[in-house]
Amino acid sequence: MDIGKAKQQVKDTVEAYLAVDDHGDALLAPASQRPIFLVGAPGIGKTAIMSQIADELDIGLVSYSMTHHTRQSALGLPFIVNREYGGQTYDASEYTMSEIIGSVYDLMRESGRERGILFLDEINCVSETLYPSMLQFLQFKTFGRHKVPDGWVVVTAGNPPEYNRSVHEFDIVTLDRLKRIQVEPDYDAWRAYALEKGVHPAVLTFLDAKKNRFYSVESTLDGKSFVTARAWDDLSDIIRVYEKLGKPVDEALVAHYVQDPRIAGEFAAYYDLFDKYRDDYRIEAILDGQAPDEVLQRAQAAAFDERLSLLGLLLDALESEEHAVMDKTDLLLAVRDDLRAIKEEADTRAALEGVISERKQALAFLAASGGNSKRKRRKLTDEISMLKQYLTKLPDGAAMQDLEALFVADSDIQPEVDAAKAHLGNAFAFLEEAFGDEQEMLIFVTDLTGRNATARFIAQFGSDEYHAHNQKMILSDTQRKLRAYVEDLDEMWEL
């Protein structure tokens, strides 16, 4: 299955394993909770989905690559203790706490999370000395005498033998105790993730035109030539940074990530064209509704791959602007809820200080949770900063109405909304004039729907142009959540 389906399988399994009855007992007995075993080629996103699942379920994550461990670090070091057996005292071996199990307890203490995922990568590539202990762990969820704490789900991953010479084939007895999920590279599944994450438009449009370049592993006279989903993801991130710093994105940089010389050369040449399109098409002028005639005529005469690049540039610019609007909206919602919580408190200043203290503690727990929660941390940091600003502005003996006045002064986001809606409408107008209702418009509307920021923006603030081109909205789980989100936003300014 593809990585998207595998993620849902893992997430459903984790939720099932963590489910409890009215008495707090697990619905599925721990002994019946088979460790999950993801098997797939390197770089297709097995590790990445663990962070996503932990964040979405708001649970902890401890991640280890087992190729870095010896038997001693996994099981602990032996030491001698005195034991009494049958009325006589003997010297016996005991083991210190396993580093891996100890890390789970450390995270529980630091983050306050009692439930989580213990993710062990490359489990079928461990050393010969650790291999027997690994089999024991998969069967009994213990390293030596140290058991994985209750409330923690074991997820493992490994590569097929054709990708790694050190792979150990598990026997039937071991495999019969695992929940095995086979994962295959799939561009369409990765693209859905890439749209939500905001992968660089040059990467997306290049792969849209050349899907067979998405994943490749070949043996050559010079060794392995390969490119993986992880490589495209990481390349996108470094391109964003290089562009911000004004550094050149050349073939040498691309080859650090795309380790197939042929594909690296193709993408580097494409990126040069893409960068030229960015200047030639004057995206800001299009979004302002002031595209020169020569830009429109060029778009109409362009080949399909150039049109894809233009769409990518427009979508990237729109997403960036609408992402900023939704981030500010989320921040105002969070602060609104904070103020609602202390509305009835007699001492407004003291109550506000208490909220700030709670948010700081939540931020510390989030930082220690082990998930990929950068966006959540940033939101909490901004929330704390905004509340602290209010605290400095409050006069002595301030009442709740003083705090409300500060919030209302910050809560007008209409100018930003109007500007973003106008830019979106101008983009539609340009594409209609350039391409009509052909496949370019279908791609544009589909990608607006698939990107989290743009979908949320349209759900909240509307777009006549979008709905005119997309009459039948897909009622997915995401959109149902968006509708609930909209209902919450309707009460935004009511403290």
Short mmCIF file of C-alpha atoms in Angstrom, two decimals, residues 4-494:
data_model
loop_
_atom_site.label_atom_id
_atom_site.label_comp_id
_atom_site.label_asym_id
_atom_site.label_seq_id
_atom_site.Cartn_x
_atom_site.Cartn_y
_atom_site.Cartn_z
CA GLY A 4 -0.90 7.57 3.00
CA LYS A 5 -2.87 4.35 3.48
CA ALA A 6 -0.11 2.98 5.71
CA LYS A 7 -0.31 6.07 7.91
CA GLN A 8 -4.06 5.59 8.35
CA GLN A 9 -3.54 1.90 9.16
CA VAL A 10 -0.96 2.76 11.82
CA LYS A 11 -3.07 5.58 13.26
CA ASP A 12 -6.17 3.38 13.47
CA THR A 13 -4.14 0.65 15.17
CA VAL A 14 -2.61 3.04 17.71
CA GLU A 15 -6.05 4.41 18.57
CA ALA A 16 -7.40 0.87 18.94
CA TYR A 17 -4.52 -0.17 21.21
CA LEU A 18 -4.94 2.92 23.40
CA ALA A 19 -8.74 2.63 23.68
CA VAL A 20 -10.05 1.79 27.17
CA ASP A 21 -13.40 0.79 28.64
CA ASP A 22 -15.37 2.54 31.38
CA HIS A 23 -13.07 1.00 34.00
CA GLY A 24 -9.90 2.23 32.32
CA ASP A 25 -8.91 -1.22 31.07
CA ALA A 26 -7.59 -1.62 27.53
CA LEU A 27 -10.24 -2.81 25.08
CA LEU A 28 -7.54 -4.96 23.51
CA ALA A 29 -5.41 -6.75 26.09
CA PRO A 30 -1.73 -5.65 25.95
CA ALA A 31 -0.67 -9.24 25.24
CA SER A 32 -2.77 -9.13 22.05
CA GLN A 33 -1.39 -5.79 20.86
CA ARG A 34 0.97 -6.91 18.14
CA PRO A 35 3.86 -4.53 17.43
CA ILE A 36 3.39 -2.86 14.05
CA PHE A 37 6.10 -3.67 11.49
CA LEU A 38 6.34 -1.26 8.53
CA VAL A 39 8.34 -2.75 5.67
CA GLY A 40 9.33 -0.57 2.76
CA ALA A 41 12.12 0.92 0.69
CA PRO A 42 14.26 3.63 2.33
CA GLY A 43 13.17 7.25 2.20
CA ILE A 44 9.45 6.77 1.48
CA GLY A 45 8.28 8.45 4.69
CA LYS A 46 7.99 5.68 7.30
CA THR A 47 9.67 7.79 9.98
CA ALA A 48 7.88 11.01 9.01
CA ILE A 49 4.40 9.56 9.50
CA MET A 50 5.23 8.62 13.10
CA SER A 51 5.71 12.28 14.02
CA GLN A 52 2.51 13.19 12.20
CA ILE A 53 0.49 10.52 14.01
CA ALA A 54 1.90 11.47 17.42
CA ASP A 55 0.99 15.11 16.83
CA GLU A 56 -2.48 14.34 15.51
CA LEU A 57 -3.27 12.07 18.47
CA ASP A 58 -1.50 14.40 20.95
CA ILE A 59 0.65 11.61 22.37
CA GLY A 60 4.37 11.22 22.98
CA LEU A 61 6.94 9.80 20.59
CA VAL A 62 10.28 8.15 21.30
CA SER A 63 12.21 7.24 18.16
CA TYR A 64 15.36 5.12 17.81
CA SER A 65 17.37 3.74 14.90
CA MET A 66 18.33 0.27 16.06
CA THR A 67 21.45 0.09 13.88
CA HIS A 68 23.04 2.55 16.33
CA HIS A 69 22.56 0.27 19.32
CA THR A 70 24.52 -2.55 20.87
CA ARG A 71 23.17 -5.27 23.09
CA GLN A 72 24.39 -3.35 26.15
CA SER A 73 22.65 -0.07 25.29
CA ALA A 74 19.37 -1.82 24.49
CA LEU A 75 19.33 -4.20 27.47
CA GLY A 76 21.41 -2.26 29.99
CA LEU A 77 24.71 -3.14 31.64
CA PRO A 78 25.03 -6.16 33.98
CA PHE A 79 25.90 -5.79 37.65
CA ILE A 80 26.04 -8.22 40.60
CA VAL A 81 23.39 -8.28 43.32
CA ASN A 82 22.87 -10.55 46.32
CA ARG A 83 19.79 -12.78 46.18
CA GLU A 84 18.40 -15.31 48.62
CA TYR A 85 17.24 -18.61 47.15
CA GLY A 86 16.08 -21.51 49.34
CA GLY A 87 17.48 -19.88 52.46
CA GLN A 88 20.94 -19.29 50.97
CA THR A 89 22.53 -16.13 49.56
CA TYR A 90 23.88 -16.10 46.03
CA ASP A 91 25.48 -13.60 43.67
CA ALA A 92 23.16 -12.95 40.73
CA SER A 93 23.23 -10.82 37.57
CA GLU A 94 20.95 -7.82 37.22
CA TYR A 95 20.81 -5.18 34.49
CA THR A 96 20.70 -1.42 34.60
CA MET A 97 17.74 0.29 32.95
CA SER A 98 17.63 -0.11 29.17
CA GLU A 99 18.51 3.17 27.47
CA ILE A 100 15.51 2.78 25.17
CA ILE A 101 12.95 2.04 27.88
CA GLY A 102 14.54 4.71 30.08
CA SER A 103 13.98 7.27 27.31
CA VAL A 104 10.27 6.48 27.37
CA TYR A 105 10.09 7.16 31.11
CA ASP A 106 12.15 10.35 30.65
CA LEU A 107 9.71 11.66 28.07
CA MET A 108 6.74 10.78 30.27
CA ARG A 109 8.26 12.78 33.10
CA GLU A 110 9.30 15.77 31.00
CA SER A 111 6.24 16.07 28.77
CA GLY A 112 3.50 14.87 31.12
CA ARG A 113 2.28 12.46 28.45
CA GLU A 114 1.43 9.02 29.79
CA ARG A 115 0.69 7.52 26.36
CA GLY A 116 2.75 7.40 23.22
CA ILE A 117 4.53 5.55 20.44
CA LEU A 118 7.90 3.81 20.80
CA PHE A 119 9.21 3.76 17.24
CA LEU A 120 12.17 1.51 16.46
CA ASP A 121 13.55 1.91 12.95
CA GLU A 122 15.69 -0.57 11.00
CA ILE A 123 14.89 -3.40 13.41
CA ASN A 124 15.81 -6.05 10.87
CA CYS A 125 19.32 -4.58 10.46
CA VAL A 126 20.56 -4.87 14.04
CA SER A 127 23.93 -6.35 15.00
CA GLU A 128 24.37 -10.10 15.44
CA THR A 129 24.70 -9.71 19.22
CA LEU A 130 21.49 -7.67 19.51
CA TYR A 131 19.41 -9.76 17.11
CA PRO A 132 18.23 -12.42 19.65
CA SER A 133 17.23 -9.68 22.11
CA MET A 134 15.35 -7.90 19.33
CA LEU A 135 13.32 -11.04 18.67
CA GLN A 136 12.54 -11.29 22.38
CA PHE A 137 11.44 -7.66 22.41
CA LEU A 138 9.08 -8.14 19.48
CA GLN A 139 7.48 -11.11 21.21
CA PHE A 140 7.27 -9.81 24.78
CA LYS A 141 7.86 -6.00 24.51
CA THR A 142 10.73 -6.18 26.99
CA PHE A 143 14.44 -5.46 26.81
CA GLY A 144 15.96 -7.76 29.39
CA ARG A 145 13.70 -7.33 32.43
CA HIS A 146 12.50 -3.87 31.43
CA LYS A 147 9.02 -3.71 29.91
CA VAL A 148 7.56 -1.00 27.70
CA PRO A 149 5.21 1.01 29.97
CA ASP A 150 1.45 0.51 29.65
CA GLY A 151 -0.11 3.03 27.30
CA TRP A 152 2.80 2.90 24.86
CA VAL A 153 2.39 1.32 21.44
CA VAL A 154 5.36 -0.33 19.73
CA VAL A 155 5.81 0.55 16.06
CA THR A 156 8.81 -0.73 14.12
CA ALA A 157 10.14 -0.35 10.59
CA GLY A 158 12.62 -2.06 8.33
CA ASN A 159 13.88 -2.26 4.78
CA PRO A 160 13.47 -5.20 2.37
CA PRO A 161 16.67 -7.22 1.89
CA GLU A 162 17.24 -5.91 -1.65
CA TYR A 163 18.00 -2.45 -0.19
CA ASN A 164 20.25 -3.48 2.68
CA ARG A 165 22.78 -6.31 2.87
CA SER A 166 22.62 -6.48 6.66
CA VAL A 167 18.90 -7.33 6.78
CA HIS A 168 17.96 -10.31 8.96
CA GLU A 169 14.98 -12.30 7.72
CA PHE A 170 12.52 -12.83 10.57
CA ASP A 171 11.28 -16.37 11.04
CA ILE A 172 7.59 -17.31 10.87
CA VAL A 173 7.31 -17.47 14.69
CA THR A 174 8.38 -13.81 14.94
CA LEU A 175 6.36 -12.58 11.98
CA ASP A 176 3.28 -14.28 13.41
CA ARG A 177 3.54 -11.95 16.41
CA LEU A 178 3.75 -8.75 14.32
CA LYS A 179 1.23 -6.64 12.44
CA ARG A 180 3.09 -6.36 9.13
CA ILE A 181 2.33 -3.48 6.75
CA GLN A 182 4.04 -3.41 3.35
CA VAL A 183 4.65 0.13 2.02
CA GLU A 184 5.41 1.00 -1.60
CA PRO A 185 6.56 4.32 -3.13
CA ASP A 186 3.60 6.20 -4.59
CA TYR A 187 3.82 9.73 -5.99
CA ASP A 188 0.12 10.59 -5.70
CA ALA A 189 0.09 9.67 -2.01
CA TRP A 190 3.25 11.70 -1.37
CA ARG A 191 1.87 14.63 -3.36
CA ALA A 192 -1.13 14.93 -1.03
CA TYR A 193 1.30 15.20 1.89
CA ALA A 194 3.49 17.62 -0.08
CA LEU A 195 0.56 19.94 -0.79
CA GLU A 196 -0.35 20.10 2.90
CA LYS A 197 3.23 20.67 3.97
CA GLY A 198 3.92 23.31 1.33
CA VAL A 199 6.66 21.58 -0.65
CA HIS A 200 8.41 23.98 -3.04
CA PRO A 201 6.41 24.47 -6.26
CA ALA A 202 9.46 23.72 -8.42
CA VAL A 203 9.65 20.23 -6.91
CA LEU A 204 5.93 19.60 -7.29
CA THR A 205 5.62 20.85 -10.85
CA PHE A 206 8.76 18.98 -11.94
CA LEU A 207 7.39 15.71 -10.53
CA ASP A 208 3.91 16.38 -11.88
CA ALA A 209 5.45 16.40 -15.36
CA LYS A 210 7.87 13.53 -14.66
CA LYS A 211 6.33 11.17 -12.12
CA ASN A 212 8.80 8.44 -12.99
CA ARG A 213 11.54 10.59 -11.42
CA PHE A 214 9.88 10.50 -7.99
CA TYR A 215 11.54 7.32 -6.71
CA SER A 216 14.43 5.45 -8.26
CA VAL A 217 17.14 3.08 -7.04
CA GLU A 218 19.62 1.74 -9.60
CA SER A 219 22.95 -0.06 -9.45
CA THR A 220 25.64 1.40 -11.69
CA LEU A 221 29.37 0.86 -12.24
CA ASP A 222 29.95 3.77 -9.84
CA GLY A 223 27.68 2.38 -7.14
CA LYS A 224 24.08 3.11 -6.24
CA SER A 225 22.18 5.95 -7.93
CA PHE A 226 18.98 6.83 -6.15
CA VAL A 227 16.36 9.41 -5.32
CA THR A 228 13.69 9.02 -2.64
CA ALA A 229 10.65 10.84 -1.28
CA ARG A 230 12.80 11.98 1.64
CA ALA A 231 15.29 13.49 -0.82
CA TRP A 232 12.62 15.62 -2.54
CA ASP A 233 11.24 16.73 0.81
CA ASP A 234 14.66 17.75 2.13
CA LEU A 235 15.59 19.39 -1.18
CA SER A 236 12.44 21.49 -0.98
CA ASP A 237 13.37 22.68 2.51
CA ILE A 238 16.91 23.69 1.55
CA ILE A 239 15.69 25.48 -1.59
CA ARG A 240 13.35 27.59 0.56
CA VAL A 241 16.26 28.57 2.81
CA TYR A 242 18.65 29.27 -0.07
CA GLU A 243 16.07 31.47 -1.80
CA LYS A 244 15.46 33.42 1.39
CA LEU A 245 19.21 33.97 1.83
CA GLY A 246 19.72 34.84 -1.85
CA LYS A 247 22.04 31.89 -2.46
CA PRO A 248 22.16 30.09 -5.83
CA VAL A 249 20.35 26.78 -6.24
CA ASP A 250 22.60 24.87 -8.63
CA GLU A 251 23.18 21.29 -9.73
CA ALA A 252 25.83 20.75 -7.04
CA LEU A 253 23.27 21.53 -4.33
CA VAL A 254 20.59 19.37 -5.95
CA ALA A 255 23.02 16.44 -6.20
CA HIS A 256 23.50 16.48 -2.41
CA TYR A 257 19.90 15.27 -2.13
CA VAL A 258 18.97 13.76 -5.50
CA GLN A 259 21.74 11.19 -5.68
CA ASP A 260 21.04 10.17 -9.25
CA PRO A 261 23.20 12.31 -11.59
CA ARG A 262 20.73 12.14 -14.46
CA ILE A 263 17.71 13.21 -12.41
CA ALA A 264 19.74 15.81 -10.50
CA GLY A 265 20.79 17.38 -13.80
CA GLU A 266 17.24 17.38 -15.10
CA PHE A 267 15.86 19.06 -12.01
CA ALA A 268 18.65 21.65 -11.85
CA ALA A 269 17.93 22.64 -15.45
CA TYR A 270 14.21 22.75 -14.70
CA TYR A 271 14.74 24.90 -11.61
CA ASP A 272 16.67 27.45 -13.70
CA LEU A 273 13.67 27.67 -16.03
CA PHE A 274 11.28 27.84 -13.08
CA ASP A 275 13.27 30.70 -11.56
CA LYS A 276 13.13 32.50 -14.90
CA TYR A 277 9.35 32.02 -15.07
CA ARG A 278 9.09 33.65 -11.64
CA ASP A 279 10.59 36.84 -13.09
CA ASP A 280 8.93 36.66 -16.49
CA TYR A 281 5.38 36.06 -15.29
CA ARG A 282 5.35 38.81 -12.65
CA ILE A 283 3.20 36.91 -10.17
CA GLU A 284 2.58 39.95 -7.97
CA ALA A 285 1.14 41.85 -10.93
CA ILE A 286 -1.17 38.93 -11.77
CA LEU A 287 -2.44 38.77 -8.18
CA ASP A 288 -2.96 42.54 -8.13
CA GLY A 289 -5.06 42.24 -11.30
CA GLN A 290 -2.52 44.17 -13.36
CA ALA A 291 -0.93 41.50 -15.53
CA PRO A 292 0.54 43.02 -18.73
CA ASP A 293 -0.83 41.79 -22.06
CA GLU A 294 2.49 40.16 -22.92
CA VAL A 295 2.29 37.99 -19.77
CA LEU A 296 -1.21 36.82 -20.71
CA GLN A 297 -0.15 36.11 -24.29
CA ARG A 298 2.90 34.17 -23.12
CA ALA A 299 0.74 32.01 -20.83
CA GLN A 300 -1.66 31.27 -23.69
CA ALA A 301 1.20 30.22 -25.97
CA ALA A 302 3.14 28.26 -23.32
CA ALA A 303 3.73 24.52 -23.38
CA PHE A 304 2.01 22.44 -20.71
CA ASP A 305 5.08 22.07 -18.44
CA GLU A 306 5.51 25.87 -18.43
CA ARG A 307 1.84 26.26 -17.57
CA LEU A 308 2.32 23.87 -14.64
CA SER A 309 5.16 26.07 -13.41
CA LEU A 310 2.94 29.14 -13.62
CA LEU A 311 0.22 27.38 -11.63
CA GLY A 312 2.78 26.36 -9.02
CA LEU A 313 4.02 29.93 -8.65
CA LEU A 314 0.49 31.31 -8.28
CA LEU A 315 -0.53 28.64 -5.77
CA ASP A 316 2.63 29.14 -3.72
CA ALA A 317 2.06 32.90 -3.48
CA LEU A 318 -1.61 32.50 -2.58
CA GLU A 319 -0.89 29.80 -0.01
CA SER A 320 1.76 31.92 1.70
CA GLU A 321 -0.64 34.85 2.08
CA GLU A 322 -3.61 32.77 3.18
CA HIS A 323 -1.42 30.77 5.57
CA ALA A 324 -0.51 34.04 7.32
CA VAL A 325 -4.19 35.01 7.61
CA MET A 326 -5.16 31.63 9.07
CA ASP A 327 -2.23 31.63 11.50
CA LYS A 328 -3.38 35.02 12.80
CA THR A 329 -6.95 33.74 13.01
CA ASP A 330 -5.82 30.69 15.00
CA LEU A 331 -3.83 32.93 17.34
CA LEU A 332 -6.81 35.21 17.97
CA LEU A 333 -9.04 32.20 18.63
CA ALA A 334 -6.58 30.83 21.19
CA VAL A 335 -6.27 34.19 22.96
CA ARG A 336 -10.05 34.61 22.88
CA ASP A 337 -10.45 31.28 24.67
CA ASP A 338 -7.82 32.31 27.24
CA LEU A 339 -9.71 35.50 28.01
CA ARG A 340 -13.03 33.69 28.21
CA ALA A 341 -11.54 31.34 30.79
CA ILE A 342 -10.70 34.22 33.16
CA LYS A 343 -13.71 36.42 32.43
CA GLU A 344 -15.29 35.91 35.86
CA GLU A 345 -12.05 36.26 37.86
CA ALA A 346 -11.94 39.17 40.31
CA ASP A 347 -8.24 39.97 39.89
CA THR A 348 -7.76 40.33 36.13
CA ARG A 349 -3.98 40.83 36.28
CA ALA A 350 -3.39 37.82 38.52
CA ALA A 351 -5.68 35.66 36.36
CA LEU A 352 -3.80 36.69 33.23
CA GLU A 353 -0.48 35.86 34.88
CA GLY A 354 -1.89 32.44 35.74
CA VAL A 355 -2.87 31.79 32.10
CA ILE A 356 0.59 32.82 30.92
CA SER A 357 2.17 30.41 33.40
CA GLU A 358 -0.07 27.56 32.19
CA ARG A 359 0.79 28.25 28.55
CA LYS A 360 4.52 28.30 29.33
CA GLN A 361 4.17 24.91 31.00
CA ALA A 362 2.24 23.58 28.00
CA LEU A 363 5.01 24.84 25.71
CA ALA A 364 7.66 23.07 27.79
CA PHE A 365 5.67 19.83 27.69
CA LEU A 366 5.16 20.16 23.93
CA ALA A 367 8.88 20.69 23.35
CA ALA A 368 9.59 17.47 25.26
CA SER A 369 6.87 15.36 23.64
CA GLY A 370 9.07 14.01 20.84
CA GLY A 371 6.66 14.74 17.98
CA ASN A 372 7.10 16.97 14.98
CA SER A 373 5.18 19.84 16.61
CA LYS A 374 7.01 22.91 15.29
CA ARG A 375 3.79 24.63 14.21
CA LYS A 376 2.10 23.97 17.55
CA ARG A 377 5.12 25.32 19.42
CA ARG A 378 5.17 28.44 17.27
CA LYS A 379 1.47 29.03 17.90
CA LEU A 380 1.90 28.65 21.66
CA THR A 381 4.93 30.96 21.61
CA ASP A 382 2.93 33.65 19.78
CA GLU A 383 0.01 33.17 22.17
CA ILE A 384 2.27 33.68 25.20
CA SER A 385 3.86 36.74 23.58
CA MET A 386 0.46 38.33 22.92
CA LEU A 387 -0.75 37.68 26.48
CA LYS A 388 2.47 39.10 27.93
CA GLN A 389 2.00 42.26 25.85
CA TYR A 390 -1.47 42.65 27.34
CA LEU A 391 -0.02 42.19 30.82
CA THR A 392 2.46 45.03 30.31
CA LYS A 393 -0.29 47.33 29.01
CA LEU A 394 -2.78 46.67 31.81
CA PRO A 395 -2.92 49.44 34.42
CA ASP A 396 -2.91 48.62 38.13
CA GLY A 397 -6.36 47.56 39.28
CA ALA A 398 -7.41 46.78 35.70
CA ALA A 399 -10.79 45.16 35.09
CA MET A 400 -11.84 42.65 32.45
CA GLN A 401 -13.15 45.38 30.17
CA ASP A 402 -9.62 46.82 29.94
CA LEU A 403 -8.36 43.44 28.73
CA GLU A 404 -11.25 43.10 26.28
CA ALA A 405 -10.42 46.51 24.82
CA LEU A 406 -6.84 45.43 24.15
CA PHE A 407 -8.04 42.26 22.43
CA VAL A 408 -10.62 44.04 20.27
CA ALA A 409 -7.93 46.48 19.10
CA ASP A 410 -5.86 43.50 17.86
CA SER A 411 -8.70 41.47 16.38
CA ASP A 412 -9.40 43.31 13.12
CA ILE A 413 -8.06 41.04 10.38
CA GLN A 414 -10.52 42.20 7.71
CA PRO A 415 -7.94 44.17 5.68
CA GLU A 416 -5.72 41.08 5.38
CA VAL A 417 -8.75 38.93 4.49
CA ASP A 418 -9.95 41.37 1.83
CA ALA A 419 -6.49 41.55 0.26
CA ALA A 420 -6.14 37.75 0.15
CA LYS A 421 -9.63 37.31 -1.33
CA ALA A 422 -8.89 39.92 -3.99
CA HIS A 423 -5.64 38.18 -4.93
CA LEU A 424 -7.42 34.84 -5.19
CA GLY A 425 -10.12 36.36 -7.39
CA ASN A 426 -7.52 37.98 -9.64
CA ALA A 427 -5.71 34.67 -10.03
CA PHE A 428 -8.95 33.03 -11.17
CA ALA A 429 -9.64 35.89 -13.57
CA PHE A 430 -6.19 35.59 -15.15
CA LEU A 431 -6.44 31.81 -15.54
CA GLU A 432 -9.93 32.06 -17.01
CA GLU A 433 -8.70 34.52 -19.62
CA ALA A 434 -5.57 32.50 -20.33
CA PHE A 435 -6.91 28.94 -20.33
CA GLY A 436 -10.68 29.00 -19.86
CA ASP A 437 -12.07 25.94 -18.08
CA GLU A 438 -9.46 23.56 -19.43
CA GLN A 439 -7.25 21.18 -17.42
CA GLU A 440 -5.15 24.03 -16.00
CA MET A 441 -8.19 25.35 -14.13
CA LEU A 442 -9.00 21.86 -12.86
CA ILE A 443 -5.45 21.49 -11.52
CA PHE A 444 -5.63 24.92 -9.90
CA VAL A 445 -8.94 24.25 -8.13
CA THR A 446 -7.87 20.75 -7.07
CA ASP A 447 -4.66 22.04 -5.52
CA LEU A 448 -6.48 24.87 -3.72
CA THR A 449 -8.67 22.18 -2.16
CA GLY A 450 -5.71 19.96 -1.27
CA ARG A 451 -3.66 22.64 0.48
CA ASN A 452 -4.57 23.00 4.11
CA ALA A 453 -4.14 26.79 4.36
CA THR A 454 -6.07 27.64 1.20
CA ALA A 455 -8.86 25.14 1.96
CA ARG A 456 -9.31 26.58 5.45
CA PHE A 457 -9.24 30.15 4.16
CA ILE A 458 -11.93 29.46 1.56
CA ALA A 459 -14.05 27.53 4.07
CA GLN A 460 -14.00 30.46 6.49
CA PHE A 461 -14.00 33.54 4.28
CA GLY A 462 -15.44 32.21 1.05
CA SER A 463 -14.57 32.69 -2.60
CA ASP A 464 -17.25 33.10 -5.26
CA GLU A 465 -14.73 32.29 -7.97
CA TYR A 466 -13.65 29.06 -6.28
CA HIS A 467 -17.21 27.84 -5.77
CA ALA A 468 -18.12 28.72 -9.34
CA HIS A 469 -15.44 26.28 -10.50
CA ASN A 470 -16.03 23.67 -7.83
CA GLN A 471 -19.76 23.20 -7.37
CA LYS A 472 -19.51 19.80 -5.72
CA MET A 473 -17.39 20.11 -2.60
CA ILE A 474 -16.02 16.77 -1.39
CA LEU A 475 -17.43 16.11 2.06
CA SER A 476 -14.30 14.51 3.49
CA ASP A 477 -13.42 14.25 7.16
CA THR A 478 -11.18 17.26 6.72
CA GLN A 479 -13.97 19.40 5.37
CA ARG A 480 -16.33 18.33 8.15
CA LYS A 481 -13.70 19.49 10.60
CA LEU A 482 -13.43 22.74 8.68
CA ARG A 483 -17.16 23.28 9.02
CA ALA A 484 -16.92 22.82 12.78
CA TYR A 485 -14.00 25.22 12.75
CA VAL A 486 -16.11 27.78 10.88
CA GLU A 487 -18.89 27.53 13.46
CA ASP A 488 -16.32 28.28 16.17
CA LEU A 489 -14.98 31.25 14.22
CA ASP A 490 -18.45 32.76 13.96
CA GLU A 491 -18.27 33.43 17.71
CA MET A 492 -14.71 34.70 17.53
CA TRP A 493 -15.21 38.18 18.82
CA GLU A 494 -17.68 37.21 21.57
#
